[in-house]
XYZ file of C-alpha atoms in Angstrom:
541
model
C 88.686 272.545 -25.079
C 89.956 275.350 -22.888
C 87.134 277.772 -22.263
C 87.632 281.384 -21.369
C 85.328 283.669 -19.466
C 84.777 287.409 -19.664
C 87.299 289.414 -17.640
C 90.912 290.460 -17.295
C 93.752 288.055 -16.587
C 95.812 288.141 -13.406
C 98.781 289.369 -15.437
C 96.691 292.330 -16.649
C 95.382 292.983 -13.130
C 98.928 293.176 -11.711
C 99.652 295.990 -14.161
C 96.760 298.150 -12.924
C 97.807 301.312 -10.985
C 96.502 300.251 -7.574
C 98.211 296.866 -7.849
C 101.495 298.399 -9.015
C 101.560 300.707 -5.998
C 101.168 297.643 -3.744
C 104.481 296.159 -5.050
C 103.132 292.730 -6.154
C 105.371 289.664 -6.529
C 104.323 286.277 -7.943
C 105.734 283.565 -5.662
C 103.998 280.474 -7.096
C 101.940 279.395 -10.120
C 103.552 281.944 -12.411
C 102.640 279.824 -15.459
C 98.898 280.267 -14.801
C 98.654 284.043 -14.463
C 96.886 284.225 -17.838
C 93.704 282.855 -16.235
C 90.777 285.248 -16.582
C 89.337 286.812 -13.438
C 85.567 286.678 -13.117
C 85.334 288.661 -9.856
C 87.257 289.586 -6.668
C 86.535 288.585 -3.059
C 88.320 289.656 0.158
C 88.020 287.392 3.198
C 89.985 286.018 6.129
C 87.899 282.861 6.432
C 89.765 279.613 5.770
C 86.603 277.814 4.522
C 86.339 279.598 1.184
C 84.571 276.872 -0.797
C 81.106 278.363 -0.217
C 82.207 281.935 -0.985
C 83.986 281.555 -4.305
C 83.106 280.602 -7.878
C 85.285 279.589 -10.780
C 87.417 282.528 -11.871
C 87.215 284.433 -8.586
C 90.379 286.038 -7.213
C 90.866 285.870 -3.417
C 92.375 288.771 -1.452
C 93.553 288.009 2.108
C 95.960 289.111 4.835
C 96.216 285.504 6.082
C 94.954 286.198 9.601
C 92.378 283.422 9.423
C 94.514 280.770 7.772
C 95.897 277.693 9.603
C 99.126 277.958 11.574
C 102.431 278.028 9.738
C 103.312 274.522 10.944
C 99.833 273.138 10.005
C 100.964 271.702 6.685
C 97.757 269.692 6.203
C 95.557 272.689 6.995
C 97.363 274.990 4.538
C 97.275 272.265 1.856
C 93.526 271.813 2.443
C 92.995 275.569 2.032
C 94.798 275.496 -1.331
C 92.857 272.379 -2.362
C 89.587 274.230 -1.833
C 90.749 277.111 -4.016
C 91.791 274.699 -6.759
C 88.521 272.748 -6.573
C 86.357 275.832 -7.065
C 88.601 277.000 -9.952
C 89.947 280.143 -8.317
C 91.978 282.503 -10.504
C 94.536 282.807 -7.700
C 95.204 284.183 -4.231
C 96.713 287.555 -3.262
C 98.252 287.921 0.214
C 99.086 291.305 1.730
C 102.191 291.214 3.918
C 102.335 293.028 7.233
C 99.427 291.827 9.365
C 100.354 288.164 9.801
C 103.460 287.630 7.710
C 105.995 290.379 7.444
C 108.234 289.084 4.682
C 107.948 285.332 4.064
C 105.009 282.953 3.694
C 104.911 279.418 5.086
C 106.754 276.980 2.792
C 103.769 274.596 2.936
C 101.526 277.268 1.419
C 104.022 278.048 -1.345
C 104.596 274.374 -2.151
C 100.873 273.582 -2.318
C 100.200 276.501 -4.677
C 103.151 275.604 -6.914
C 102.116 271.957 -6.994
C 98.611 272.822 -8.220
C 99.679 275.681 -10.479
C 97.632 278.154 -8.443
C 98.983 281.710 -8.756
C 100.104 283.120 -5.393
C 100.884 286.854 -5.249
C 102.185 288.827 -2.262
C 101.785 292.586 -1.869
C 104.780 294.307 -0.284
C 102.892 297.533 0.487
C 99.735 298.023 2.481
C 96.733 298.792 0.298
C 92.971 298.991 0.512
C 91.398 295.755 -0.697
C 88.258 297.696 -1.601
C 90.290 299.797 -4.055
C 91.831 296.670 -5.590
C 88.433 294.999 -5.895
C 86.887 298.122 -7.433
C 89.638 298.555 -10.012
C 89.533 294.931 -11.143
C 85.730 294.847 -10.982
C 85.424 297.890 -13.240
C 87.777 296.288 -15.751
C 85.828 292.997 -15.593
C 82.536 294.833 -16.203
C 84.098 296.668 -19.167
C 85.134 293.325 -20.635
C 81.697 291.870 -20.042
C 80.017 294.805 -21.762
C 82.411 294.459 -24.700
C 81.636 290.739 -24.861
C 77.908 291.465 -24.854
C 78.327 293.947 -27.678
C 80.340 291.432 -29.671
C 77.766 288.729 -28.928
C 75.062 291.053 -30.231
C 77.109 291.684 -33.355
C 77.495 287.943 -33.915
C 73.779 287.413 -33.328
C 72.760 290.181 -35.747
C 75.186 288.964 -38.410
C 73.916 285.401 -38.460
C 70.275 286.421 -38.079
C 70.620 288.565 -41.189
C 72.324 285.712 -43.026
C 69.461 283.397 -42.078
C 66.779 285.850 -43.224
C 68.553 286.357 -46.557
C 68.996 282.586 -46.988
C 72.713 283.163 -47.486
C 74.766 280.485 -49.169
C 77.893 278.806 -47.806
C 80.277 281.382 -49.287
C 78.490 284.323 -47.637
C 78.369 282.469 -44.324
C 82.072 281.624 -44.422
C 83.007 285.150 -45.438
C 81.116 286.394 -42.376
C 83.034 283.918 -40.204
C 86.285 285.140 -41.716
C 85.426 288.754 -40.851
C 84.266 287.976 -37.310
C 87.096 285.575 -36.502
C 89.892 287.538 -38.134
C 91.585 284.271 -39.088
C 91.563 281.520 -41.711
C 88.403 279.463 -42.187
C 88.119 276.005 -43.722
C 85.187 273.703 -44.393
C 86.145 270.063 -44.874
C 84.010 267.063 -45.766
C 83.660 263.846 -43.789
C 86.800 262.501 -45.494
C 88.881 265.493 -44.370
C 89.165 267.007 -47.847
C 88.931 270.830 -47.826
C 85.806 272.015 -49.608
C 86.380 275.726 -49.151
C 89.038 277.989 -47.684
C 89.157 281.668 -46.814
C 92.574 282.887 -45.609
C 93.088 285.121 -42.617
C 94.416 288.694 -42.898
C 97.945 287.608 -41.876
C 97.936 284.337 -43.800
C 101.297 283.777 -45.482
C 100.251 280.499 -47.084
C 100.723 276.967 -45.869
C 97.596 276.753 -43.729
C 96.288 273.900 -45.914
C 99.616 272.076 -46.192
C 99.186 268.372 -45.440
C 95.589 269.030 -44.472
C 93.963 265.560 -44.712
C 96.666 263.868 -42.631
C 96.703 266.635 -40.013
C 92.928 266.765 -39.818
C 92.548 263.023 -39.286
C 94.669 263.313 -36.143
C 92.369 265.948 -34.646
C 89.583 264.452 -32.574
C 87.211 266.686 -30.666
C 84.945 265.571 -27.851
C 81.492 267.078 -28.235
C 80.366 269.492 -30.910
C 83.145 272.074 -30.618
C 86.723 271.865 -29.422
C 90.123 273.484 -29.677
C 93.219 271.655 -30.877
C 96.226 273.459 -29.392
C 98.755 271.606 -31.572
C 97.338 272.944 -34.844
C 95.743 276.041 -33.368
C 92.327 275.001 -34.708
C 88.869 275.680 -33.346
C 86.857 272.767 -34.754
C 83.058 272.542 -34.948
C 81.160 269.521 -36.226
C 78.774 270.021 -39.145
C 75.738 267.810 -38.789
C 74.753 265.490 -35.975
C 77.047 263.111 -34.150
C 75.452 260.238 -36.065
C 75.285 261.976 -39.452
C 78.130 264.466 -39.493
C 78.982 265.579 -43.030
C 82.061 267.645 -42.296
C 83.723 270.139 -39.968
C 84.237 273.876 -39.781
C 87.762 274.890 -38.775
C 88.804 278.385 -37.667
C 92.456 279.206 -37.126
C 93.017 280.193 -33.476
C 96.568 280.070 -32.161
C 95.430 280.908 -28.617
C 92.627 279.288 -26.667
C 89.431 280.664 -28.236
C 87.153 283.090 -26.443
C 83.501 282.335 -25.878
C 82.750 284.842 -28.618
C 84.796 282.877 -31.150
C 83.163 279.634 -30.046
C 79.779 281.318 -30.570
C 80.841 282.407 -34.067
C 81.824 278.848 -34.946
C 78.638 277.312 -33.606
C 76.344 279.941 -35.142
C 78.108 279.404 -38.460
C 77.609 275.648 -38.174
C 73.921 276.235 -37.463
C 73.625 278.595 -40.453
C 75.256 276.029 -42.733
C 72.889 273.376 -41.386
C 69.886 275.652 -42.002
C 71.072 276.271 -45.550
C 71.408 272.528 -45.977
C 67.828 272.028 -44.775
C 66.613 274.498 -47.395
C 67.953 272.110 -50.016
C 66.286 268.759 -50.524
C 69.455 266.748 -50.534
C 73.204 266.924 -50.523
C 73.323 267.005 -54.325
C 71.445 270.308 -54.338
C 73.957 271.760 -51.857
C 76.744 270.651 -54.162
C 75.005 272.298 -57.124
C 74.741 275.585 -55.203
C 78.489 275.518 -54.593
C 79.141 274.574 -58.218
C 76.910 277.444 -59.376
C 79.040 279.883 -57.396
C 82.194 278.435 -58.940
C 80.796 278.479 -62.484
C 79.559 282.041 -62.025
C 83.022 283.002 -60.805
C 84.662 281.418 -63.864
C 82.251 283.201 -66.195
C 82.504 286.618 -64.543
C 86.034 286.617 -63.079
C 88.077 283.879 -64.777
C 91.339 285.574 -63.809
C 90.519 285.776 -60.091
C 93.048 283.891 -57.967
C 90.374 283.206 -55.348
C 88.019 281.688 -57.947
C 90.841 279.544 -59.296
C 91.843 278.409 -55.806
C 88.278 277.475 -54.915
C 87.902 275.495 -58.154
C 91.068 273.558 -57.390
C 89.845 272.867 -53.840
C 86.548 271.604 -55.259
C 88.425 269.096 -57.420
C 87.928 271.031 -60.671
C 91.406 271.553 -62.203
C 92.044 274.558 -64.451
C 95.657 274.237 -65.562
C 96.404 272.637 -68.922
C 92.799 271.526 -69.345
C 90.067 271.688 -71.987
C 86.597 272.844 -70.944
C 83.273 271.923 -72.512
C 79.864 273.227 -71.451
C 76.644 271.239 -71.556
C 73.050 272.346 -70.939
C 70.581 269.671 -69.849
C 66.935 270.728 -70.172
C 63.870 268.645 -69.305
C 61.962 267.979 -72.508
C 58.643 269.789 -72.419
C 55.687 267.473 -72.946
C 57.728 264.358 -72.207
C 55.771 261.240 -71.319
C 57.693 261.069 -68.036
C 58.679 264.584 -66.846
C 62.327 264.687 -65.818
C 63.121 265.514 -62.186
C 66.144 267.859 -62.118
C 67.463 266.341 -58.890
C 67.466 262.880 -60.426
C 68.924 264.158 -63.702
C 71.701 265.946 -61.791
C 72.474 262.786 -59.850
C 72.732 260.862 -63.125
C 75.077 263.485 -64.596
C 77.280 263.370 -61.498
C 77.428 259.561 -61.571
C 78.228 259.549 -65.283
C 81.044 262.093 -64.871
C 82.395 260.202 -61.866
C 82.395 256.922 -63.790
C 84.429 258.575 -66.544
C 86.737 260.211 -63.954
C 85.768 263.509 -65.488
C 85.795 266.550 -63.133
C 82.538 268.460 -63.604
C 80.652 271.412 -62.180
C 76.919 270.668 -62.136
C 74.459 273.416 -61.187
C 70.884 274.532 -61.739
C 69.964 277.772 -63.510
C 66.346 278.602 -64.337
C 65.205 274.964 -64.502
C 68.196 273.955 -66.623
C 71.252 272.034 -65.542
C 74.491 273.623 -66.604
C 77.482 271.328 -66.711
C 81.105 272.332 -67.234
C 83.649 269.537 -67.589
C 87.419 269.773 -67.253
C 89.215 267.311 -69.506
C 92.907 266.761 -70.240
C 93.950 268.759 -73.289
C 94.962 265.488 -74.935
C 91.431 264.066 -74.601
C 88.467 264.584 -76.934
C 86.176 266.753 -74.792
C 83.272 266.404 -77.243
C 83.511 262.619 -77.096
C 83.511 262.698 -73.304
C 80.385 264.865 -73.313
C 78.725 262.442 -75.723
C 79.474 259.574 -73.354
C 77.992 261.481 -70.423
C 74.954 262.315 -72.560
C 74.390 258.683 -73.547
C 74.137 257.702 -69.880
C 71.726 260.547 -69.168
C 69.454 259.836 -72.147
C 69.219 256.195 -71.100
C 67.268 257.320 -68.019
C 65.704 260.718 -68.724
C 63.804 262.566 -71.462
C 65.914 265.679 -71.798
C 67.393 268.006 -74.376
C 71.191 268.145 -74.348
C 73.109 271.022 -75.910
C 76.851 271.710 -75.932
C 79.115 274.607 -76.732
C 82.444 274.260 -78.471
C 85.327 273.142 -76.262
C 87.827 275.801 -75.122
C 91.292 275.524 -73.617
C 91.453 278.661 -71.461
C 89.419 279.534 -68.338
C 88.879 282.987 -69.850
C 86.865 281.367 -72.673
C 84.506 279.442 -70.380
C 81.920 282.241 -70.593
C 81.765 281.843 -74.371
C 81.344 278.071 -74.113
C 78.558 278.388 -71.530
C 76.746 281.082 -73.522
C 76.957 279.038 -76.709
C 75.591 275.928 -74.983
C 72.617 277.966 -73.768
C 71.981 279.360 -77.244
C 72.088 275.870 -78.726
C 69.660 274.625 -76.070
C 67.274 277.454 -76.967
C 67.495 276.525 -80.641
C 67.226 272.756 -80.247
C 63.802 271.261 -81.101
C 61.719 270.179 -78.134
C 60.263 267.212 -79.956
C 62.936 264.605 -80.488
C 63.311 263.326 -84.042
C 65.023 260.139 -85.169
C 67.675 262.150 -86.990
C 68.563 264.251 -83.946
C 71.974 263.711 -82.309
C 72.218 262.895 -78.613
C 73.919 266.245 -78.025
C 72.909 269.246 -80.090
C 75.726 271.505 -81.206
C 75.743 274.716 -83.188
C 76.865 272.892 -86.334
C 73.856 270.554 -86.118
C 71.218 273.259 -85.926
C 71.753 275.063 -89.226
C 69.033 277.727 -89.499
C 67.947 277.220 -85.902
C 71.514 277.856 -84.808
C 71.636 281.121 -86.743
C 68.370 282.296 -85.213
C 69.582 281.343 -81.748
C 72.696 283.463 -82.219
C 70.548 286.428 -83.257
C 68.721 286.118 -79.973
C 65.567 288.049 -79.183
C 66.374 290.825 -81.623
C 63.491 293.288 -81.986
C 63.876 293.255 -85.755
C 63.441 289.488 -85.781
C 60.301 289.799 -83.654
C 58.873 292.391 -86.042
C 59.630 290.079 -88.952
C 57.779 287.194 -87.263
C 54.824 289.436 -86.502
C 54.657 290.709 -90.066
C 54.778 287.216 -91.565
C 52.394 285.383 -89.237
C 50.039 288.031 -87.783
C 47.151 287.427 -90.258
C 47.139 283.690 -89.526
C 47.345 284.260 -85.765
C 44.425 286.673 -85.832
C 42.378 284.158 -87.789
C 43.119 281.352 -85.333
C 42.552 283.620 -82.316
C 39.181 284.851 -83.608
C 37.663 281.430 -83.093
C 38.171 279.994 -86.528
C 37.464 276.309 -86.580
C 40.683 275.656 -88.490
C 44.273 275.999 -87.251
C 45.993 277.692 -90.148
C 49.376 278.076 -88.396
C 49.469 274.298 -87.838
C 48.575 273.719 -91.485
C 51.381 276.012 -92.636
C 53.857 274.248 -90.344
C 52.828 270.838 -91.712
C 53.330 272.047 -95.280
C 56.815 273.346 -94.553
C 57.851 270.220 -92.636
C 56.778 268.027 -95.576
C 57.883 270.120 -98.561
C 57.948 267.181 -100.966
C 54.456 265.826 -100.322
C 51.231 267.640 -99.469
C 49.654 264.224 -98.955
C 52.087 263.501 -96.096
C 51.497 266.991 -94.731
C 47.723 266.392 -94.674
C 48.191 262.979 -93.046
C 50.328 264.501 -90.263
C 47.266 266.570 -89.274
C 44.844 263.681 -89.821
C 43.095 265.656 -92.590
C 41.883 264.650 -95.991
C 43.717 266.138 -98.969
C 40.655 268.247 -99.825
C 40.410 269.732 -96.329
C 44.144 270.424 -96.262
C 44.061 272.089 -99.688
C 41.172 274.258 -98.480
C 43.304 275.491 -95.578
C 46.221 276.262 -97.851
C 43.899 278.342 -100.028
C 42.783 280.353 -96.994
C 46.424 280.896 -95.977
C 47.302 282.254 -99.406
C 44.295 284.566 -99.335
C 45.117 285.930 -95.880
C 48.842 286.403 -96.628
C 48.402 287.503 -100.233
C 51.212 285.119 -101.176
C 51.821 282.035 -103.302
C 52.829 279.086 -101.125
C 54.518 277.427 -104.086
C 56.978 280.334 -104.329
C 60.340 279.128 -102.821
C 61.108 282.574 -101.404
C 57.736 282.731 -99.670
C 58.216 279.264 -98.210
C 61.692 280.147 -96.880
C 60.437 283.390 -95.364
C 57.505 281.682 -93.638
C 59.738 278.822 -92.470
C 62.147 281.279 -90.851
C 59.244 283.069 -89.159
C 57.838 279.820 -87.761
C 61.234 278.706 -86.454
C 61.903 282.067 -84.813
C 58.430 282.072 -83.268
C 59.021 278.569 -81.890
C 62.409 279.517 -80.462
C 61.457 282.685 -78.654
C 57.899 282.049 -77.532
C 57.943 280.724 -73.937
C 56.480 277.195 -74.193
C 55.864 276.832 -70.447
C 52.391 277.116 -68.975
C 51.699 280.525 -67.486
C 51.769 279.155 -63.944
C 55.334 277.871 -64.379
C 56.852 281.102 -65.671
């Protein structure tokens, strides 16, 4: 990769007032005058190796150089300049050479591409050195300010635990050009266009990217105009960050790329595995579809992520670990199972985590049965995990995704936590009947007041240290409406003890439990209380 250093180029230096007054002419190495100048030295010594550093510009009158006919000596002088990486040599005419330089000197400079400039007018070297030096210092100060800006930007991103999108947006702003993240197989994962992007930056990407090999962590590919930085270690690289850079990148841009790669790596470390990183990206895409389904950027990012939107049907699924399961479900493992199941069915899916639930959105051909595909995914998940699965109705427009996702969440809230033999693998609104209606009502204050009015006497009794659980007895009665014997057996009570509890319930409520209207009212109250009371232990909330 071609590195640049702080400073002005020789071309820029020749345009400065003091240089212009000295009537400069470039006699050799004209193709290399864009080299940056680190500093300026004036000397008549021929042994310049010990005086100069890379990027230094040499000013001389030639009085100490080898004789005109000493071809080897002049060539050796040029060789030393080339070896130290000099930005070029400026010769003032008049003291030793009046109008022409030795051909050997010109030929050696041209051969090595070393810029050779002659000054036709006498000038003070101190003035030249001061003018260039001031410009170099100005550039260095500007570079330091930009470096500080880069440092502050990525430090803030690290402290805020920014996600990949925020990091890449920062790179886009700092670089002022297009930014791409690709995976290890050269497939673009994300793309943010530059301000002057007219399209086509991603054309033929995988094939072009495979041809770009960079030695070390960061390198510049002049053919594509790409600054490429490896993501991950040399042994375990998981992708590359590419920034569009038509010209050789500055050190500042290299710093942006490498700080961005470090920020992405830090974000990756915050996640336990690659699947979690994928779910974070999918969450951003799903949120975009829900909140801005018409956004061209959201649609483009979905397509890049392999989630097609055109002429597709979308179905949402909520996967929730079953509370009280014999083997608690690990969300990472459940997510991996969902991803494998969708992959096996060749079904594009967004899989993300929201408040200890997995939300899944699948994209199916409009000719396919989206509900059937979800059922097949669910069957594979239930074979390995104790979870509740709830789906919304399939939709055919991205603008309706929000409705499908919301409905799936409402169904999940309404679905019973304890699995019954009659339960379907995937709960849907049509399967939930009264539970579905209550879920649609949500946490309505009027519904809460109704629950309180119906059940408050029994709750107070149970909370006051009564040795009987009257709410449990009422629930058993309503779950076994045809047989009080079965209701008593479900609580491991004798019929006499169960009947005694029912008598207490009737006395506290002032109601007849054999009245169908009373039973329906109490059943609704119990279901609503079950739906909207947080079942998690206090420490998990």
